[in-house]
Amino acid sequence: MIDLLIKGDLVLYDSVLRGALVGVNSGKIIGIFTLLDGTLPSRELIDATGCLVYPGMVDAHVHCYSNSYETFSHATRAAAAGGVTTIIEMPYDQGAPVTSAEVFNNKVALIKKTCVVDVAMLATLRKQATPHEVGPLVMAGASGFKMSIYETDPDRFPRIGDEVLWQVMPEISRYRLPVGFHGEIDFIIEDLIQRAKLAGHTDPIAHYETRPPASETLAILKILELSHWTNVKLHIFHASQPRSIDLITWFKSQGLDVTVETCPHYLLLDADNDLPRLKAFAKINPSILRKHEREMLWEHVTAGRIDFISSDHAPWPLERKQNDNIFENASGAPGLETSLPLMHDAMVAKRGLDPSVVAKLLCTNPAKRFALAPQKGGIFIGADADFAIVDPNQEYFIDAKDSHCSAKWSPYDGWKIKGRVVRTVLRGQTIYDGETITAEPGFGQFLPGPGYLTKPH
């Protein structure tokens, strides 16, 4: 007897298996069947005929504690409603960035009490960190590290100097974990911001104009070179500039173990139209792009040169997005609840790409990079039974006020899209039924990294 059968169009890594069934026992996938297999006895059947059964999305870039309003509770509910079954949580927490095993373990305790989806965590390092600080975080269960060469806050989000990176990156390499970077050069950007303020140029488009392409590409080039010489596994977060992808592709050809992500807002929002219209709601770092840049970024996506797409979920309370001076607003936007439907709409409904492309970019590839596969990220025997069921024929308008995250606004508010998440399943249990979050707080699990309680190789 099978615990659960789901019938629908299964989105596999390289194809869609139409009119198939996936069987689940004890929260794991035990078989993929076609109608030719005959009648299969099951305790529960979810008939999703006509719907796409995606793997549960693995969102590799989520900020739950950059402000005190969001928390795991809000964010993981938003994730469930968006077809996201696993998040990778960023370490830049307000008041307590995750730079020690003690802080890390305190956050794990919150996962076990409050989350409704599964959570892996990254760690970061202090501005003047030493190599011996790496090991305790790895053994606490970090799935990787994130650092920045851009300083927005000296404690929460500091610039890590080259001399520190030169010492700590080889130590991270010993544990074979990826290290990711926010790649922008603040010296260029902060100088341009000061000049813009003196000139009275503080309208929304000034955010784009004070972050020239070189502020990203120069930063990424330095990170690539450091990673080459320290033999580290590298990940570039939220790359926006097409030339950044060109550089990363070249370093890949030289043998560097590097992956790169972009985000829905770089593919969908327009600096010339959406920054003046949305104002600070569209203020995100790096900035959203102009049309010609977006078109080139799409070319990289469709050519397979971008490894995955993540939300960079960073919801801020409304009062942090209301200043007429664009520079006085917080940077970031909510995205957990909208990423999968937006990307399905943009890639499948509008561009005619195969749904398996969406599955690779939003599910399988991020799971592989952060060592969550084969447990997460795909529909195959032995994996966790995590699914996002999308009705590809449902058209609807995004309504930000109904969001499950703490921010009741969205840069996509009012957008009409085709393809709606109608059910989310985590480890064989429905956690979102299309209208309501059905999972209890604490159903989500902590997913420790591969170095959990081990010593370096």
PDB file of C-alpha atoms in Angstrom, residues 71-278:
ATOM      1  CA  THR A  71      11.229  36.163  11.077  1.00  0.00           C
ATOM      2  CA  PHE A  72      11.115  32.493  10.109  1.00  0.00           C
ATOM      3  CA  SER A  73       7.414  32.389  10.871  1.00  0.00           C
ATOM      4  CA  HIS A  74       6.367  34.893   8.203  1.00  0.00           C
ATOM      5  CA  ALA A  75       8.993  33.894   5.652  1.00  0.00           C
ATOM      6  CA  THR A  76       8.377  30.153   5.680  1.00  0.00           C
ATOM      7  CA  ARG A  77       4.613  30.664   5.420  1.00  0.00           C
ATOM      8  CA  ALA A  78       5.237  32.823   2.352  1.00  0.00           C
ATOM      9  CA  ALA A  79       7.534  30.093   1.039  1.00  0.00           C
ATOM     10  CA  ALA A  80       4.859  27.427   1.422  1.00  0.00           C
ATOM     11  CA  ALA A  81       2.319  29.571  -0.435  1.00  0.00           C
ATOM     12  CA  GLY A  82       4.836  30.081  -3.245  1.00  0.00           C
ATOM     13  CA  GLY A  83       5.700  26.415  -3.804  1.00  0.00           C
ATOM     14  CA  VAL A  84       9.005  26.742  -1.936  1.00  0.00           C
ATOM     15  CA  THR A  85       9.733  23.739   0.286  1.00  0.00           C
ATOM     16  CA  THR A  86      13.346  24.558   1.223  1.00  0.00           C
ATOM     17  CA  ILE A  87      15.006  27.884   1.904  1.00  0.00           C
ATOM     18  CA  ILE A  88      18.678  28.666   2.367  1.00  0.00           C
ATOM     19  CA  GLU A  89      18.807  31.371   4.988  1.00  0.00           C
ATOM     20  CA  MET A  90      21.314  34.222   4.828  1.00  0.00           C
ATOM     21  CA  PRO A  91      23.424  35.045   7.902  1.00  0.00           C
ATOM     22  CA  TYR A  92      23.141  38.856   8.075  1.00  0.00           C
ATOM     23  CA  ASP A  93      20.750  39.043  11.012  1.00  0.00           C
ATOM     24  CA  GLN A  94      19.903  42.329  12.667  1.00  0.00           C
ATOM     25  CA  GLY A  95      21.632  42.423  16.018  1.00  0.00           C
ATOM     26  CA  ALA A  96      23.300  39.025  15.727  1.00  0.00           C
ATOM     27  CA  PRO A  97      24.988  38.130  12.432  1.00  0.00           C
ATOM     28  CA  VAL A  98      25.722  34.407  12.304  1.00  0.00           C
ATOM     29  CA  THR A  99      29.457  34.472  13.020  1.00  0.00           C
ATOM     30  CA  SER A 100      29.665  31.896  15.841  1.00  0.00           C
ATOM     31  CA  ALA A 101      28.386  28.426  16.597  1.00  0.00           C
ATOM     32  CA  GLU A 102      26.411  29.827  19.533  1.00  0.00           C
ATOM     33  CA  VAL A 103      24.442  32.225  17.332  1.00  0.00           C
ATOM     34  CA  PHE A 104      24.061  29.508  14.702  1.00  0.00           C
ATOM     35  CA  ASN A 105      22.632  27.016  17.215  1.00  0.00           C
ATOM     36  CA  ASN A 106      20.223  29.600  18.610  1.00  0.00           C
ATOM     37  CA  LYS A 107      18.870  30.085  15.111  1.00  0.00           C
ATOM     38  CA  VAL A 108      18.533  26.325  14.570  1.00  0.00           C
ATOM     39  CA  ALA A 109      16.354  26.225  17.673  1.00  0.00           C
ATOM     40  CA  LEU A 110      14.056  28.810  16.078  1.00  0.00           C
ATOM     41  CA  ILE A 111      13.744  26.649  12.957  1.00  0.00           C
ATOM     42  CA  LYS A 112      12.553  23.711  15.038  1.00  0.00           C
ATOM     43  CA  LYS A 113       9.909  25.845  16.755  1.00  0.00           C
ATOM     44  CA  THR A 114       8.550  28.106  14.037  1.00  0.00           C
ATOM     45  CA  CYS A 115       9.228  26.964  10.462  1.00  0.00           C
ATOM     46  CA  VAL A 116       6.725  25.319   8.118  1.00  0.00           C
ATOM     47  CA  VAL A 117       9.276  24.532   5.373  1.00  0.00           C
ATOM     48  CA  ASP A 118      12.762  23.029   5.613  1.00  0.00           C
ATOM     49  CA  VAL A 119      15.711  25.357   6.182  1.00  0.00           C
ATOM     50  CA  ALA A 120      19.442  25.196   5.486  1.00  0.00           C
ATOM     51  CA  MET A 121      21.655  27.993   6.784  1.00  0.00           C
ATOM     52  CA  LEU A 122      24.737  29.870   5.682  1.00  0.00           C
ATOM     53  CA  ALA A 123      27.209  31.412   8.102  1.00  0.00           C
ATOM     54  CA  THR A 124      29.339  34.520   7.744  1.00  0.00           C
ATOM     55  CA  LEU A 125      32.546  35.804   9.343  1.00  0.00           C
ATOM     56  CA  ARG A 126      33.536  38.870  11.309  1.00  0.00           C
ATOM     57  CA  LYS A 127      35.259  41.761   9.585  1.00  0.00           C
ATOM     58  CA  GLN A 128      38.595  40.758  11.164  1.00  0.00           C
ATOM     59  CA  ALA A 129      37.987  37.012  11.191  1.00  0.00           C
ATOM     60  CA  THR A 130      40.729  34.423  11.507  1.00  0.00           C
ATOM     61  CA  PRO A 131      40.793  30.939   9.945  1.00  0.00           C
ATOM     62  CA  HIS A 132      40.054  29.158  13.223  1.00  0.00           C
ATOM     63  CA  GLU A 133      36.544  30.677  13.246  1.00  0.00           C
ATOM     64  CA  VAL A 134      35.524  28.638  10.185  1.00  0.00           C
ATOM     65  CA  GLY A 135      35.536  25.104  11.642  1.00  0.00           C
ATOM     66  CA  PRO A 136      33.019  25.575  14.489  1.00  0.00           C
ATOM     67  CA  LEU A 137      30.464  27.015  12.052  1.00  0.00           C
ATOM     68  CA  VAL A 138      30.958  24.147   9.614  1.00  0.00           C
ATOM     69  CA  MET A 139      30.537  21.589  12.378  1.00  0.00           C
ATOM     70  CA  ALA A 140      27.428  23.404  13.646  1.00  0.00           C
ATOM     71  CA  GLY A 141      25.847  22.588  10.286  1.00  0.00           C
ATOM     72  CA  ALA A 142      26.438  25.529   7.938  1.00  0.00           C
ATOM     73  CA  SER A 143      25.796  24.659   4.297  1.00  0.00           C
ATOM     74  CA  GLY A 144      28.260  27.317   3.190  1.00  0.00           C
ATOM     75  CA  PHE A 145      29.441  30.842   3.856  1.00  0.00           C
ATOM     76  CA  LYS A 146      28.440  34.238   2.582  1.00  0.00           C
ATOM     77  CA  MET A 147      30.641  37.321   2.684  1.00  0.00           C
ATOM     78  CA  SER A 148      30.693  40.736   1.087  1.00  0.00           C
ATOM     79  CA  ILE A 149      33.225  43.202  -0.240  1.00  0.00           C
ATOM     80  CA  TYR A 150      30.534  45.898   0.050  1.00  0.00           C
ATOM     81  CA  GLU A 151      29.866  47.413   3.472  1.00  0.00           C
ATOM     82  CA  THR A 152      26.323  48.490   4.261  1.00  0.00           C
ATOM     83  CA  ASP A 153      26.709  48.022   8.005  1.00  0.00           C
ATOM     84  CA  PRO A 154      30.036  47.554   9.844  1.00  0.00           C
ATOM     85  CA  ASP A 155      28.583  44.883  12.140  1.00  0.00           C
ATOM     86  CA  ARG A 156      25.727  43.197  10.266  1.00  0.00           C
ATOM     87  CA  PHE A 157      27.026  43.498   6.704  1.00  0.00           C
ATOM     88  CA  PRO A 158      30.732  44.426   6.772  1.00  0.00           C
ATOM     89  CA  ARG A 159      33.270  44.608   3.995  1.00  0.00           C
ATOM     90  CA  ILE A 160      35.701  41.700   4.401  1.00  0.00           C
ATOM     91  CA  GLY A 161      39.154  42.898   3.404  1.00  0.00           C
ATOM     92  CA  ASP A 162      41.364  41.124   0.880  1.00  0.00           C
ATOM     93  CA  GLU A 163      43.902  40.275   3.567  1.00  0.00           C
ATOM     94  CA  VAL A 164      41.221  38.490   5.615  1.00  0.00           C
ATOM     95  CA  LEU A 165      39.797  36.686   2.590  1.00  0.00           C
ATOM     96  CA  TRP A 166      43.290  35.485   1.703  1.00  0.00           C
ATOM     97  CA  GLN A 167      43.471  33.762   5.100  1.00  0.00           C
ATOM     98  CA  VAL A 168      39.946  32.387   5.522  1.00  0.00           C
ATOM     99  CA  MET A 169      39.118  31.200   2.003  1.00  0.00           C
ATOM    100  CA  PRO A 170      41.718  28.367   2.019  1.00  0.00           C
ATOM    101  CA  GLU A 171      40.273  27.236   5.360  1.00  0.00           C
ATOM    102  CA  ILE A 172      36.743  27.146   3.897  1.00  0.00           C
ATOM    103  CA  SER A 173      38.183  25.209   0.963  1.00  0.00           C
ATOM    104  CA  ARG A 174      39.476  22.532   3.359  1.00  0.00           C
ATOM    105  CA  TYR A 175      35.862  21.779   4.300  1.00  0.00           C
ATOM    106  CA  ARG A 176      34.760  21.730   0.650  1.00  0.00           C
ATOM    107  CA  LEU A 177      31.863  24.081   1.296  1.00  0.00           C
ATOM    108  CA  PRO A 178      30.855  26.843  -1.116  1.00  0.00           C
ATOM    109  CA  VAL A 179      31.506  30.448  -0.214  1.00  0.00           C
ATOM    110  CA  GLY A 180      29.230  33.040  -1.757  1.00  0.00           C
ATOM    111  CA  PHE A 181      29.655  36.764  -2.210  1.00  0.00           C
ATOM    112  CA  HIS A 182      27.640  39.912  -2.611  1.00  0.00           C
ATOM    113  CA  GLY A 183      29.673  41.426  -5.422  1.00  0.00           C
ATOM    114  CA  GLU A 184      29.712  45.224  -5.566  1.00  0.00           C
ATOM    115  CA  ILE A 185      32.470  47.772  -4.932  1.00  0.00           C
ATOM    116  CA  ASP A 186      31.245  50.270  -2.378  1.00  0.00           C
ATOM    117  CA  PHE A 187      34.020  52.832  -2.946  1.00  0.00           C
ATOM    118  CA  ILE A 188      32.727  53.535  -6.455  1.00  0.00           C
ATOM    119  CA  ILE A 189      29.077  53.497  -5.441  1.00  0.00           C
ATOM    120  CA  GLU A 190      29.398  55.587  -2.274  1.00  0.00           C
ATOM    121  CA  ASP A 191      31.378  58.267  -4.127  1.00  0.00           C
ATOM    122  CA  LEU A 192      28.698  58.459  -6.829  1.00  0.00           C
ATOM    123  CA  ILE A 193      25.949  58.614  -4.197  1.00  0.00           C
ATOM    124  CA  GLN A 194      27.644  61.543  -2.443  1.00  0.00           C
ATOM    125  CA  ARG A 195      28.013  63.370  -5.763  1.00  0.00           C
ATOM    126  CA  ALA A 196      24.345  62.711  -6.583  1.00  0.00           C
ATOM    127  CA  LYS A 197      23.225  64.042  -3.203  1.00  0.00           C
ATOM    128  CA  LEU A 198      25.291  67.214  -3.604  1.00  0.00           C
ATOM    129  CA  ALA A 199      23.702  67.732  -7.018  1.00  0.00           C
ATOM    130  CA  GLY A 200      20.217  67.173  -5.596  1.00  0.00           C
ATOM    131  CA  HIS A 201      19.777  64.094  -7.762  1.00  0.00           C
ATOM    132  CA  THR A 202      17.920  61.850  -5.307  1.00  0.00           C
ATOM    133  CA  ASP A 203      15.006  60.666  -7.450  1.00  0.00           C
ATOM    134  CA  PRO A 204      14.520  56.887  -7.941  1.00  0.00           C
ATOM    135  CA  ILE A 205      16.546  56.554 -11.166  1.00  0.00           C
ATOM    136  CA  ALA A 206      19.577  57.851  -9.243  1.00  0.00           C
ATOM    137  CA  HIS A 207      19.762  54.449  -7.556  1.00  0.00           C
ATOM    138  CA  TYR A 208      20.494  52.852 -10.943  1.00  0.00           C
ATOM    139  CA  GLU A 209      22.820  55.627 -12.086  1.00  0.00           C
ATOM    140  CA  THR A 210      25.016  55.453  -8.964  1.00  0.00           C
ATOM    141  CA  ARG A 211      25.606  51.701  -9.419  1.00  0.00           C
ATOM    142  CA  PRO A 212      27.365  51.484 -12.798  1.00  0.00           C
ATOM    143  CA  PRO A 213      28.040  48.059 -14.336  1.00  0.00           C
ATOM    144  CA  ALA A 214      31.729  48.277 -13.371  1.00  0.00           C
ATOM    145  CA  SER A 215      30.828  48.418  -9.677  1.00  0.00           C
ATOM    146  CA  GLU A 216      29.590  44.830 -10.046  1.00  0.00           C
ATOM    147  CA  THR A 217      31.937  43.420 -12.686  1.00  0.00           C
ATOM    148  CA  LEU A 218      35.114  44.669 -10.997  1.00  0.00           C
ATOM    149  CA  ALA A 219      34.000  43.155  -7.695  1.00  0.00           C
ATOM    150  CA  ILE A 220      33.168  39.811  -9.283  1.00  0.00           C
ATOM    151  CA  LEU A 221      36.431  39.725 -11.199  1.00  0.00           C
ATOM    152  CA  LYS A 222      38.363  40.160  -7.938  1.00  0.00           C
ATOM    153  CA  ILE A 223      36.334  37.452  -6.234  1.00  0.00           C
ATOM    154  CA  LEU A 224      36.924  35.085  -9.142  1.00  0.00           C
ATOM    155  CA  GLU A 225      40.677  35.638  -8.994  1.00  0.00           C
ATOM    156  CA  LEU A 226      40.798  35.142  -5.214  1.00  0.00           C
ATOM    157  CA  SER A 227      38.832  31.919  -5.586  1.00  0.00           C
ATOM    158  CA  HIS A 228      41.143  30.684  -8.331  1.00  0.00           C
ATOM    159  CA  TRP A 229      44.220  31.105  -6.145  1.00  0.00           C
ATOM    160  CA  THR A 230      42.639  29.754  -2.953  1.00  0.00           C
ATOM    161  CA  ASN A 231      40.959  26.770  -4.654  1.00  0.00           C
ATOM    162  CA  VAL A 232      37.594  27.472  -3.062  1.00  0.00           C
ATOM    163  CA  LYS A 233      34.122  26.515  -4.301  1.00  0.00           C
ATOM    164  CA  LEU A 234      32.591  29.851  -5.253  1.00  0.00           C
ATOM    165  CA  HIS A 235      29.031  31.070  -5.621  1.00  0.00           C
ATOM    166  CA  ILE A 236      28.069  34.520  -6.879  1.00  0.00           C
ATOM    167  CA  PHE A 237      24.814  35.781  -5.417  1.00  0.00           C
ATOM    168  CA  HIS A 238      22.326  37.959  -7.344  1.00  0.00           C
ATOM    169  CA  ALA A 239      24.459  38.705 -10.412  1.00  0.00           C
ATOM    170  CA  SER A 240      22.739  41.287 -12.579  1.00  0.00           C
ATOM    171  CA  GLN A 241      25.159  42.457 -15.252  1.00  0.00           C
ATOM    172  CA  PRO A 242      25.479  40.328 -18.403  1.00  0.00           C
ATOM    173  CA  ARG A 243      29.240  40.953 -18.424  1.00  0.00           C
ATOM    174  CA  SER A 244      29.449  39.381 -14.970  1.00  0.00           C
ATOM    175  CA  ILE A 245      28.119  36.179 -16.519  1.00  0.00           C
ATOM    176  CA  ASP A 246      30.700  36.461 -19.324  1.00  0.00           C
ATOM    177  CA  LEU A 247      33.500  36.648 -16.755  1.00  0.00           C
ATOM    178  CA  ILE A 248      32.132  33.748 -14.721  1.00  0.00           C
ATOM    179  CA  THR A 249      31.749  31.625 -17.864  1.00  0.00           C
ATOM    180  CA  TRP A 250      35.393  32.264 -18.773  1.00  0.00           C
ATOM    181  CA  PHE A 251      36.598  31.276 -15.292  1.00  0.00           C
ATOM    182  CA  LYS A 252      34.490  28.117 -15.502  1.00  0.00           C
ATOM    183  CA  SER A 253      36.316  27.271 -18.732  1.00  0.00           C
ATOM    184  CA  GLN A 254      39.577  27.644 -16.793  1.00  0.00           C
ATOM    185  CA  GLY A 255      38.442  25.024 -14.285  1.00  0.00           C
ATOM    186  CA  LEU A 256      37.154  27.200 -11.433  1.00  0.00           C
ATOM    187  CA  ASP A 257      34.359  25.560  -9.449  1.00  0.00           C
ATOM    188  CA  VAL A 258      31.942  28.506  -9.597  1.00  0.00           C
ATOM    189  CA  THR A 259      28.168  28.893  -9.831  1.00  0.00           C
ATOM    190  CA  VAL A 260      26.096  32.009 -10.353  1.00  0.00           C
ATOM    191  CA  GLU A 261      22.522  32.998  -9.658  1.00  0.00           C
ATOM    192  CA  THR A 262      20.328  35.822 -10.806  1.00  0.00           C
ATOM    193  CA  CYS A 263      16.921  36.904  -9.514  1.00  0.00           C
ATOM    194  CA  PRO A 264      13.450  37.487 -10.968  1.00  0.00           C
ATOM    195  CA  HIS A 265      13.662  41.262 -10.536  1.00  0.00           C
ATOM    196  CA  TYR A 266      16.665  41.511 -12.877  1.00  0.00           C
ATOM    197  CA  LEU A 267      14.777  39.593 -15.546  1.00  0.00           C
ATOM    198  CA  LEU A 268      11.374  41.231 -15.122  1.00  0.00           C
ATOM    199  CA  LEU A 269      11.660  44.806 -13.829  1.00  0.00           C
ATOM    200  CA  ASP A 270      12.823  47.803 -15.865  1.00  0.00           C
ATOM    201  CA  ALA A 271      14.918  50.624 -14.396  1.00  0.00           C
ATOM    202  CA  ASP A 272      13.593  53.307 -16.746  1.00  0.00           C
ATOM    203  CA  ASN A 273       9.918  52.479 -16.185  1.00  0.00           C
ATOM    204  CA  ASP A 274       9.646  50.682 -12.864  1.00  0.00           C
ATOM    205  CA  LEU A 275      11.982  52.758 -10.686  1.00  0.00           C
ATOM    206  CA  PRO A 276      10.052  56.009 -11.375  1.00  0.00           C
ATOM    207  CA  ARG A 277       6.736  54.159 -10.980  1.00  0.00           C
ATOM    208  CA  LEU A 278       7.495  51.953  -7.981  1.00  0.00           C
TER     209      LEU A 278
END
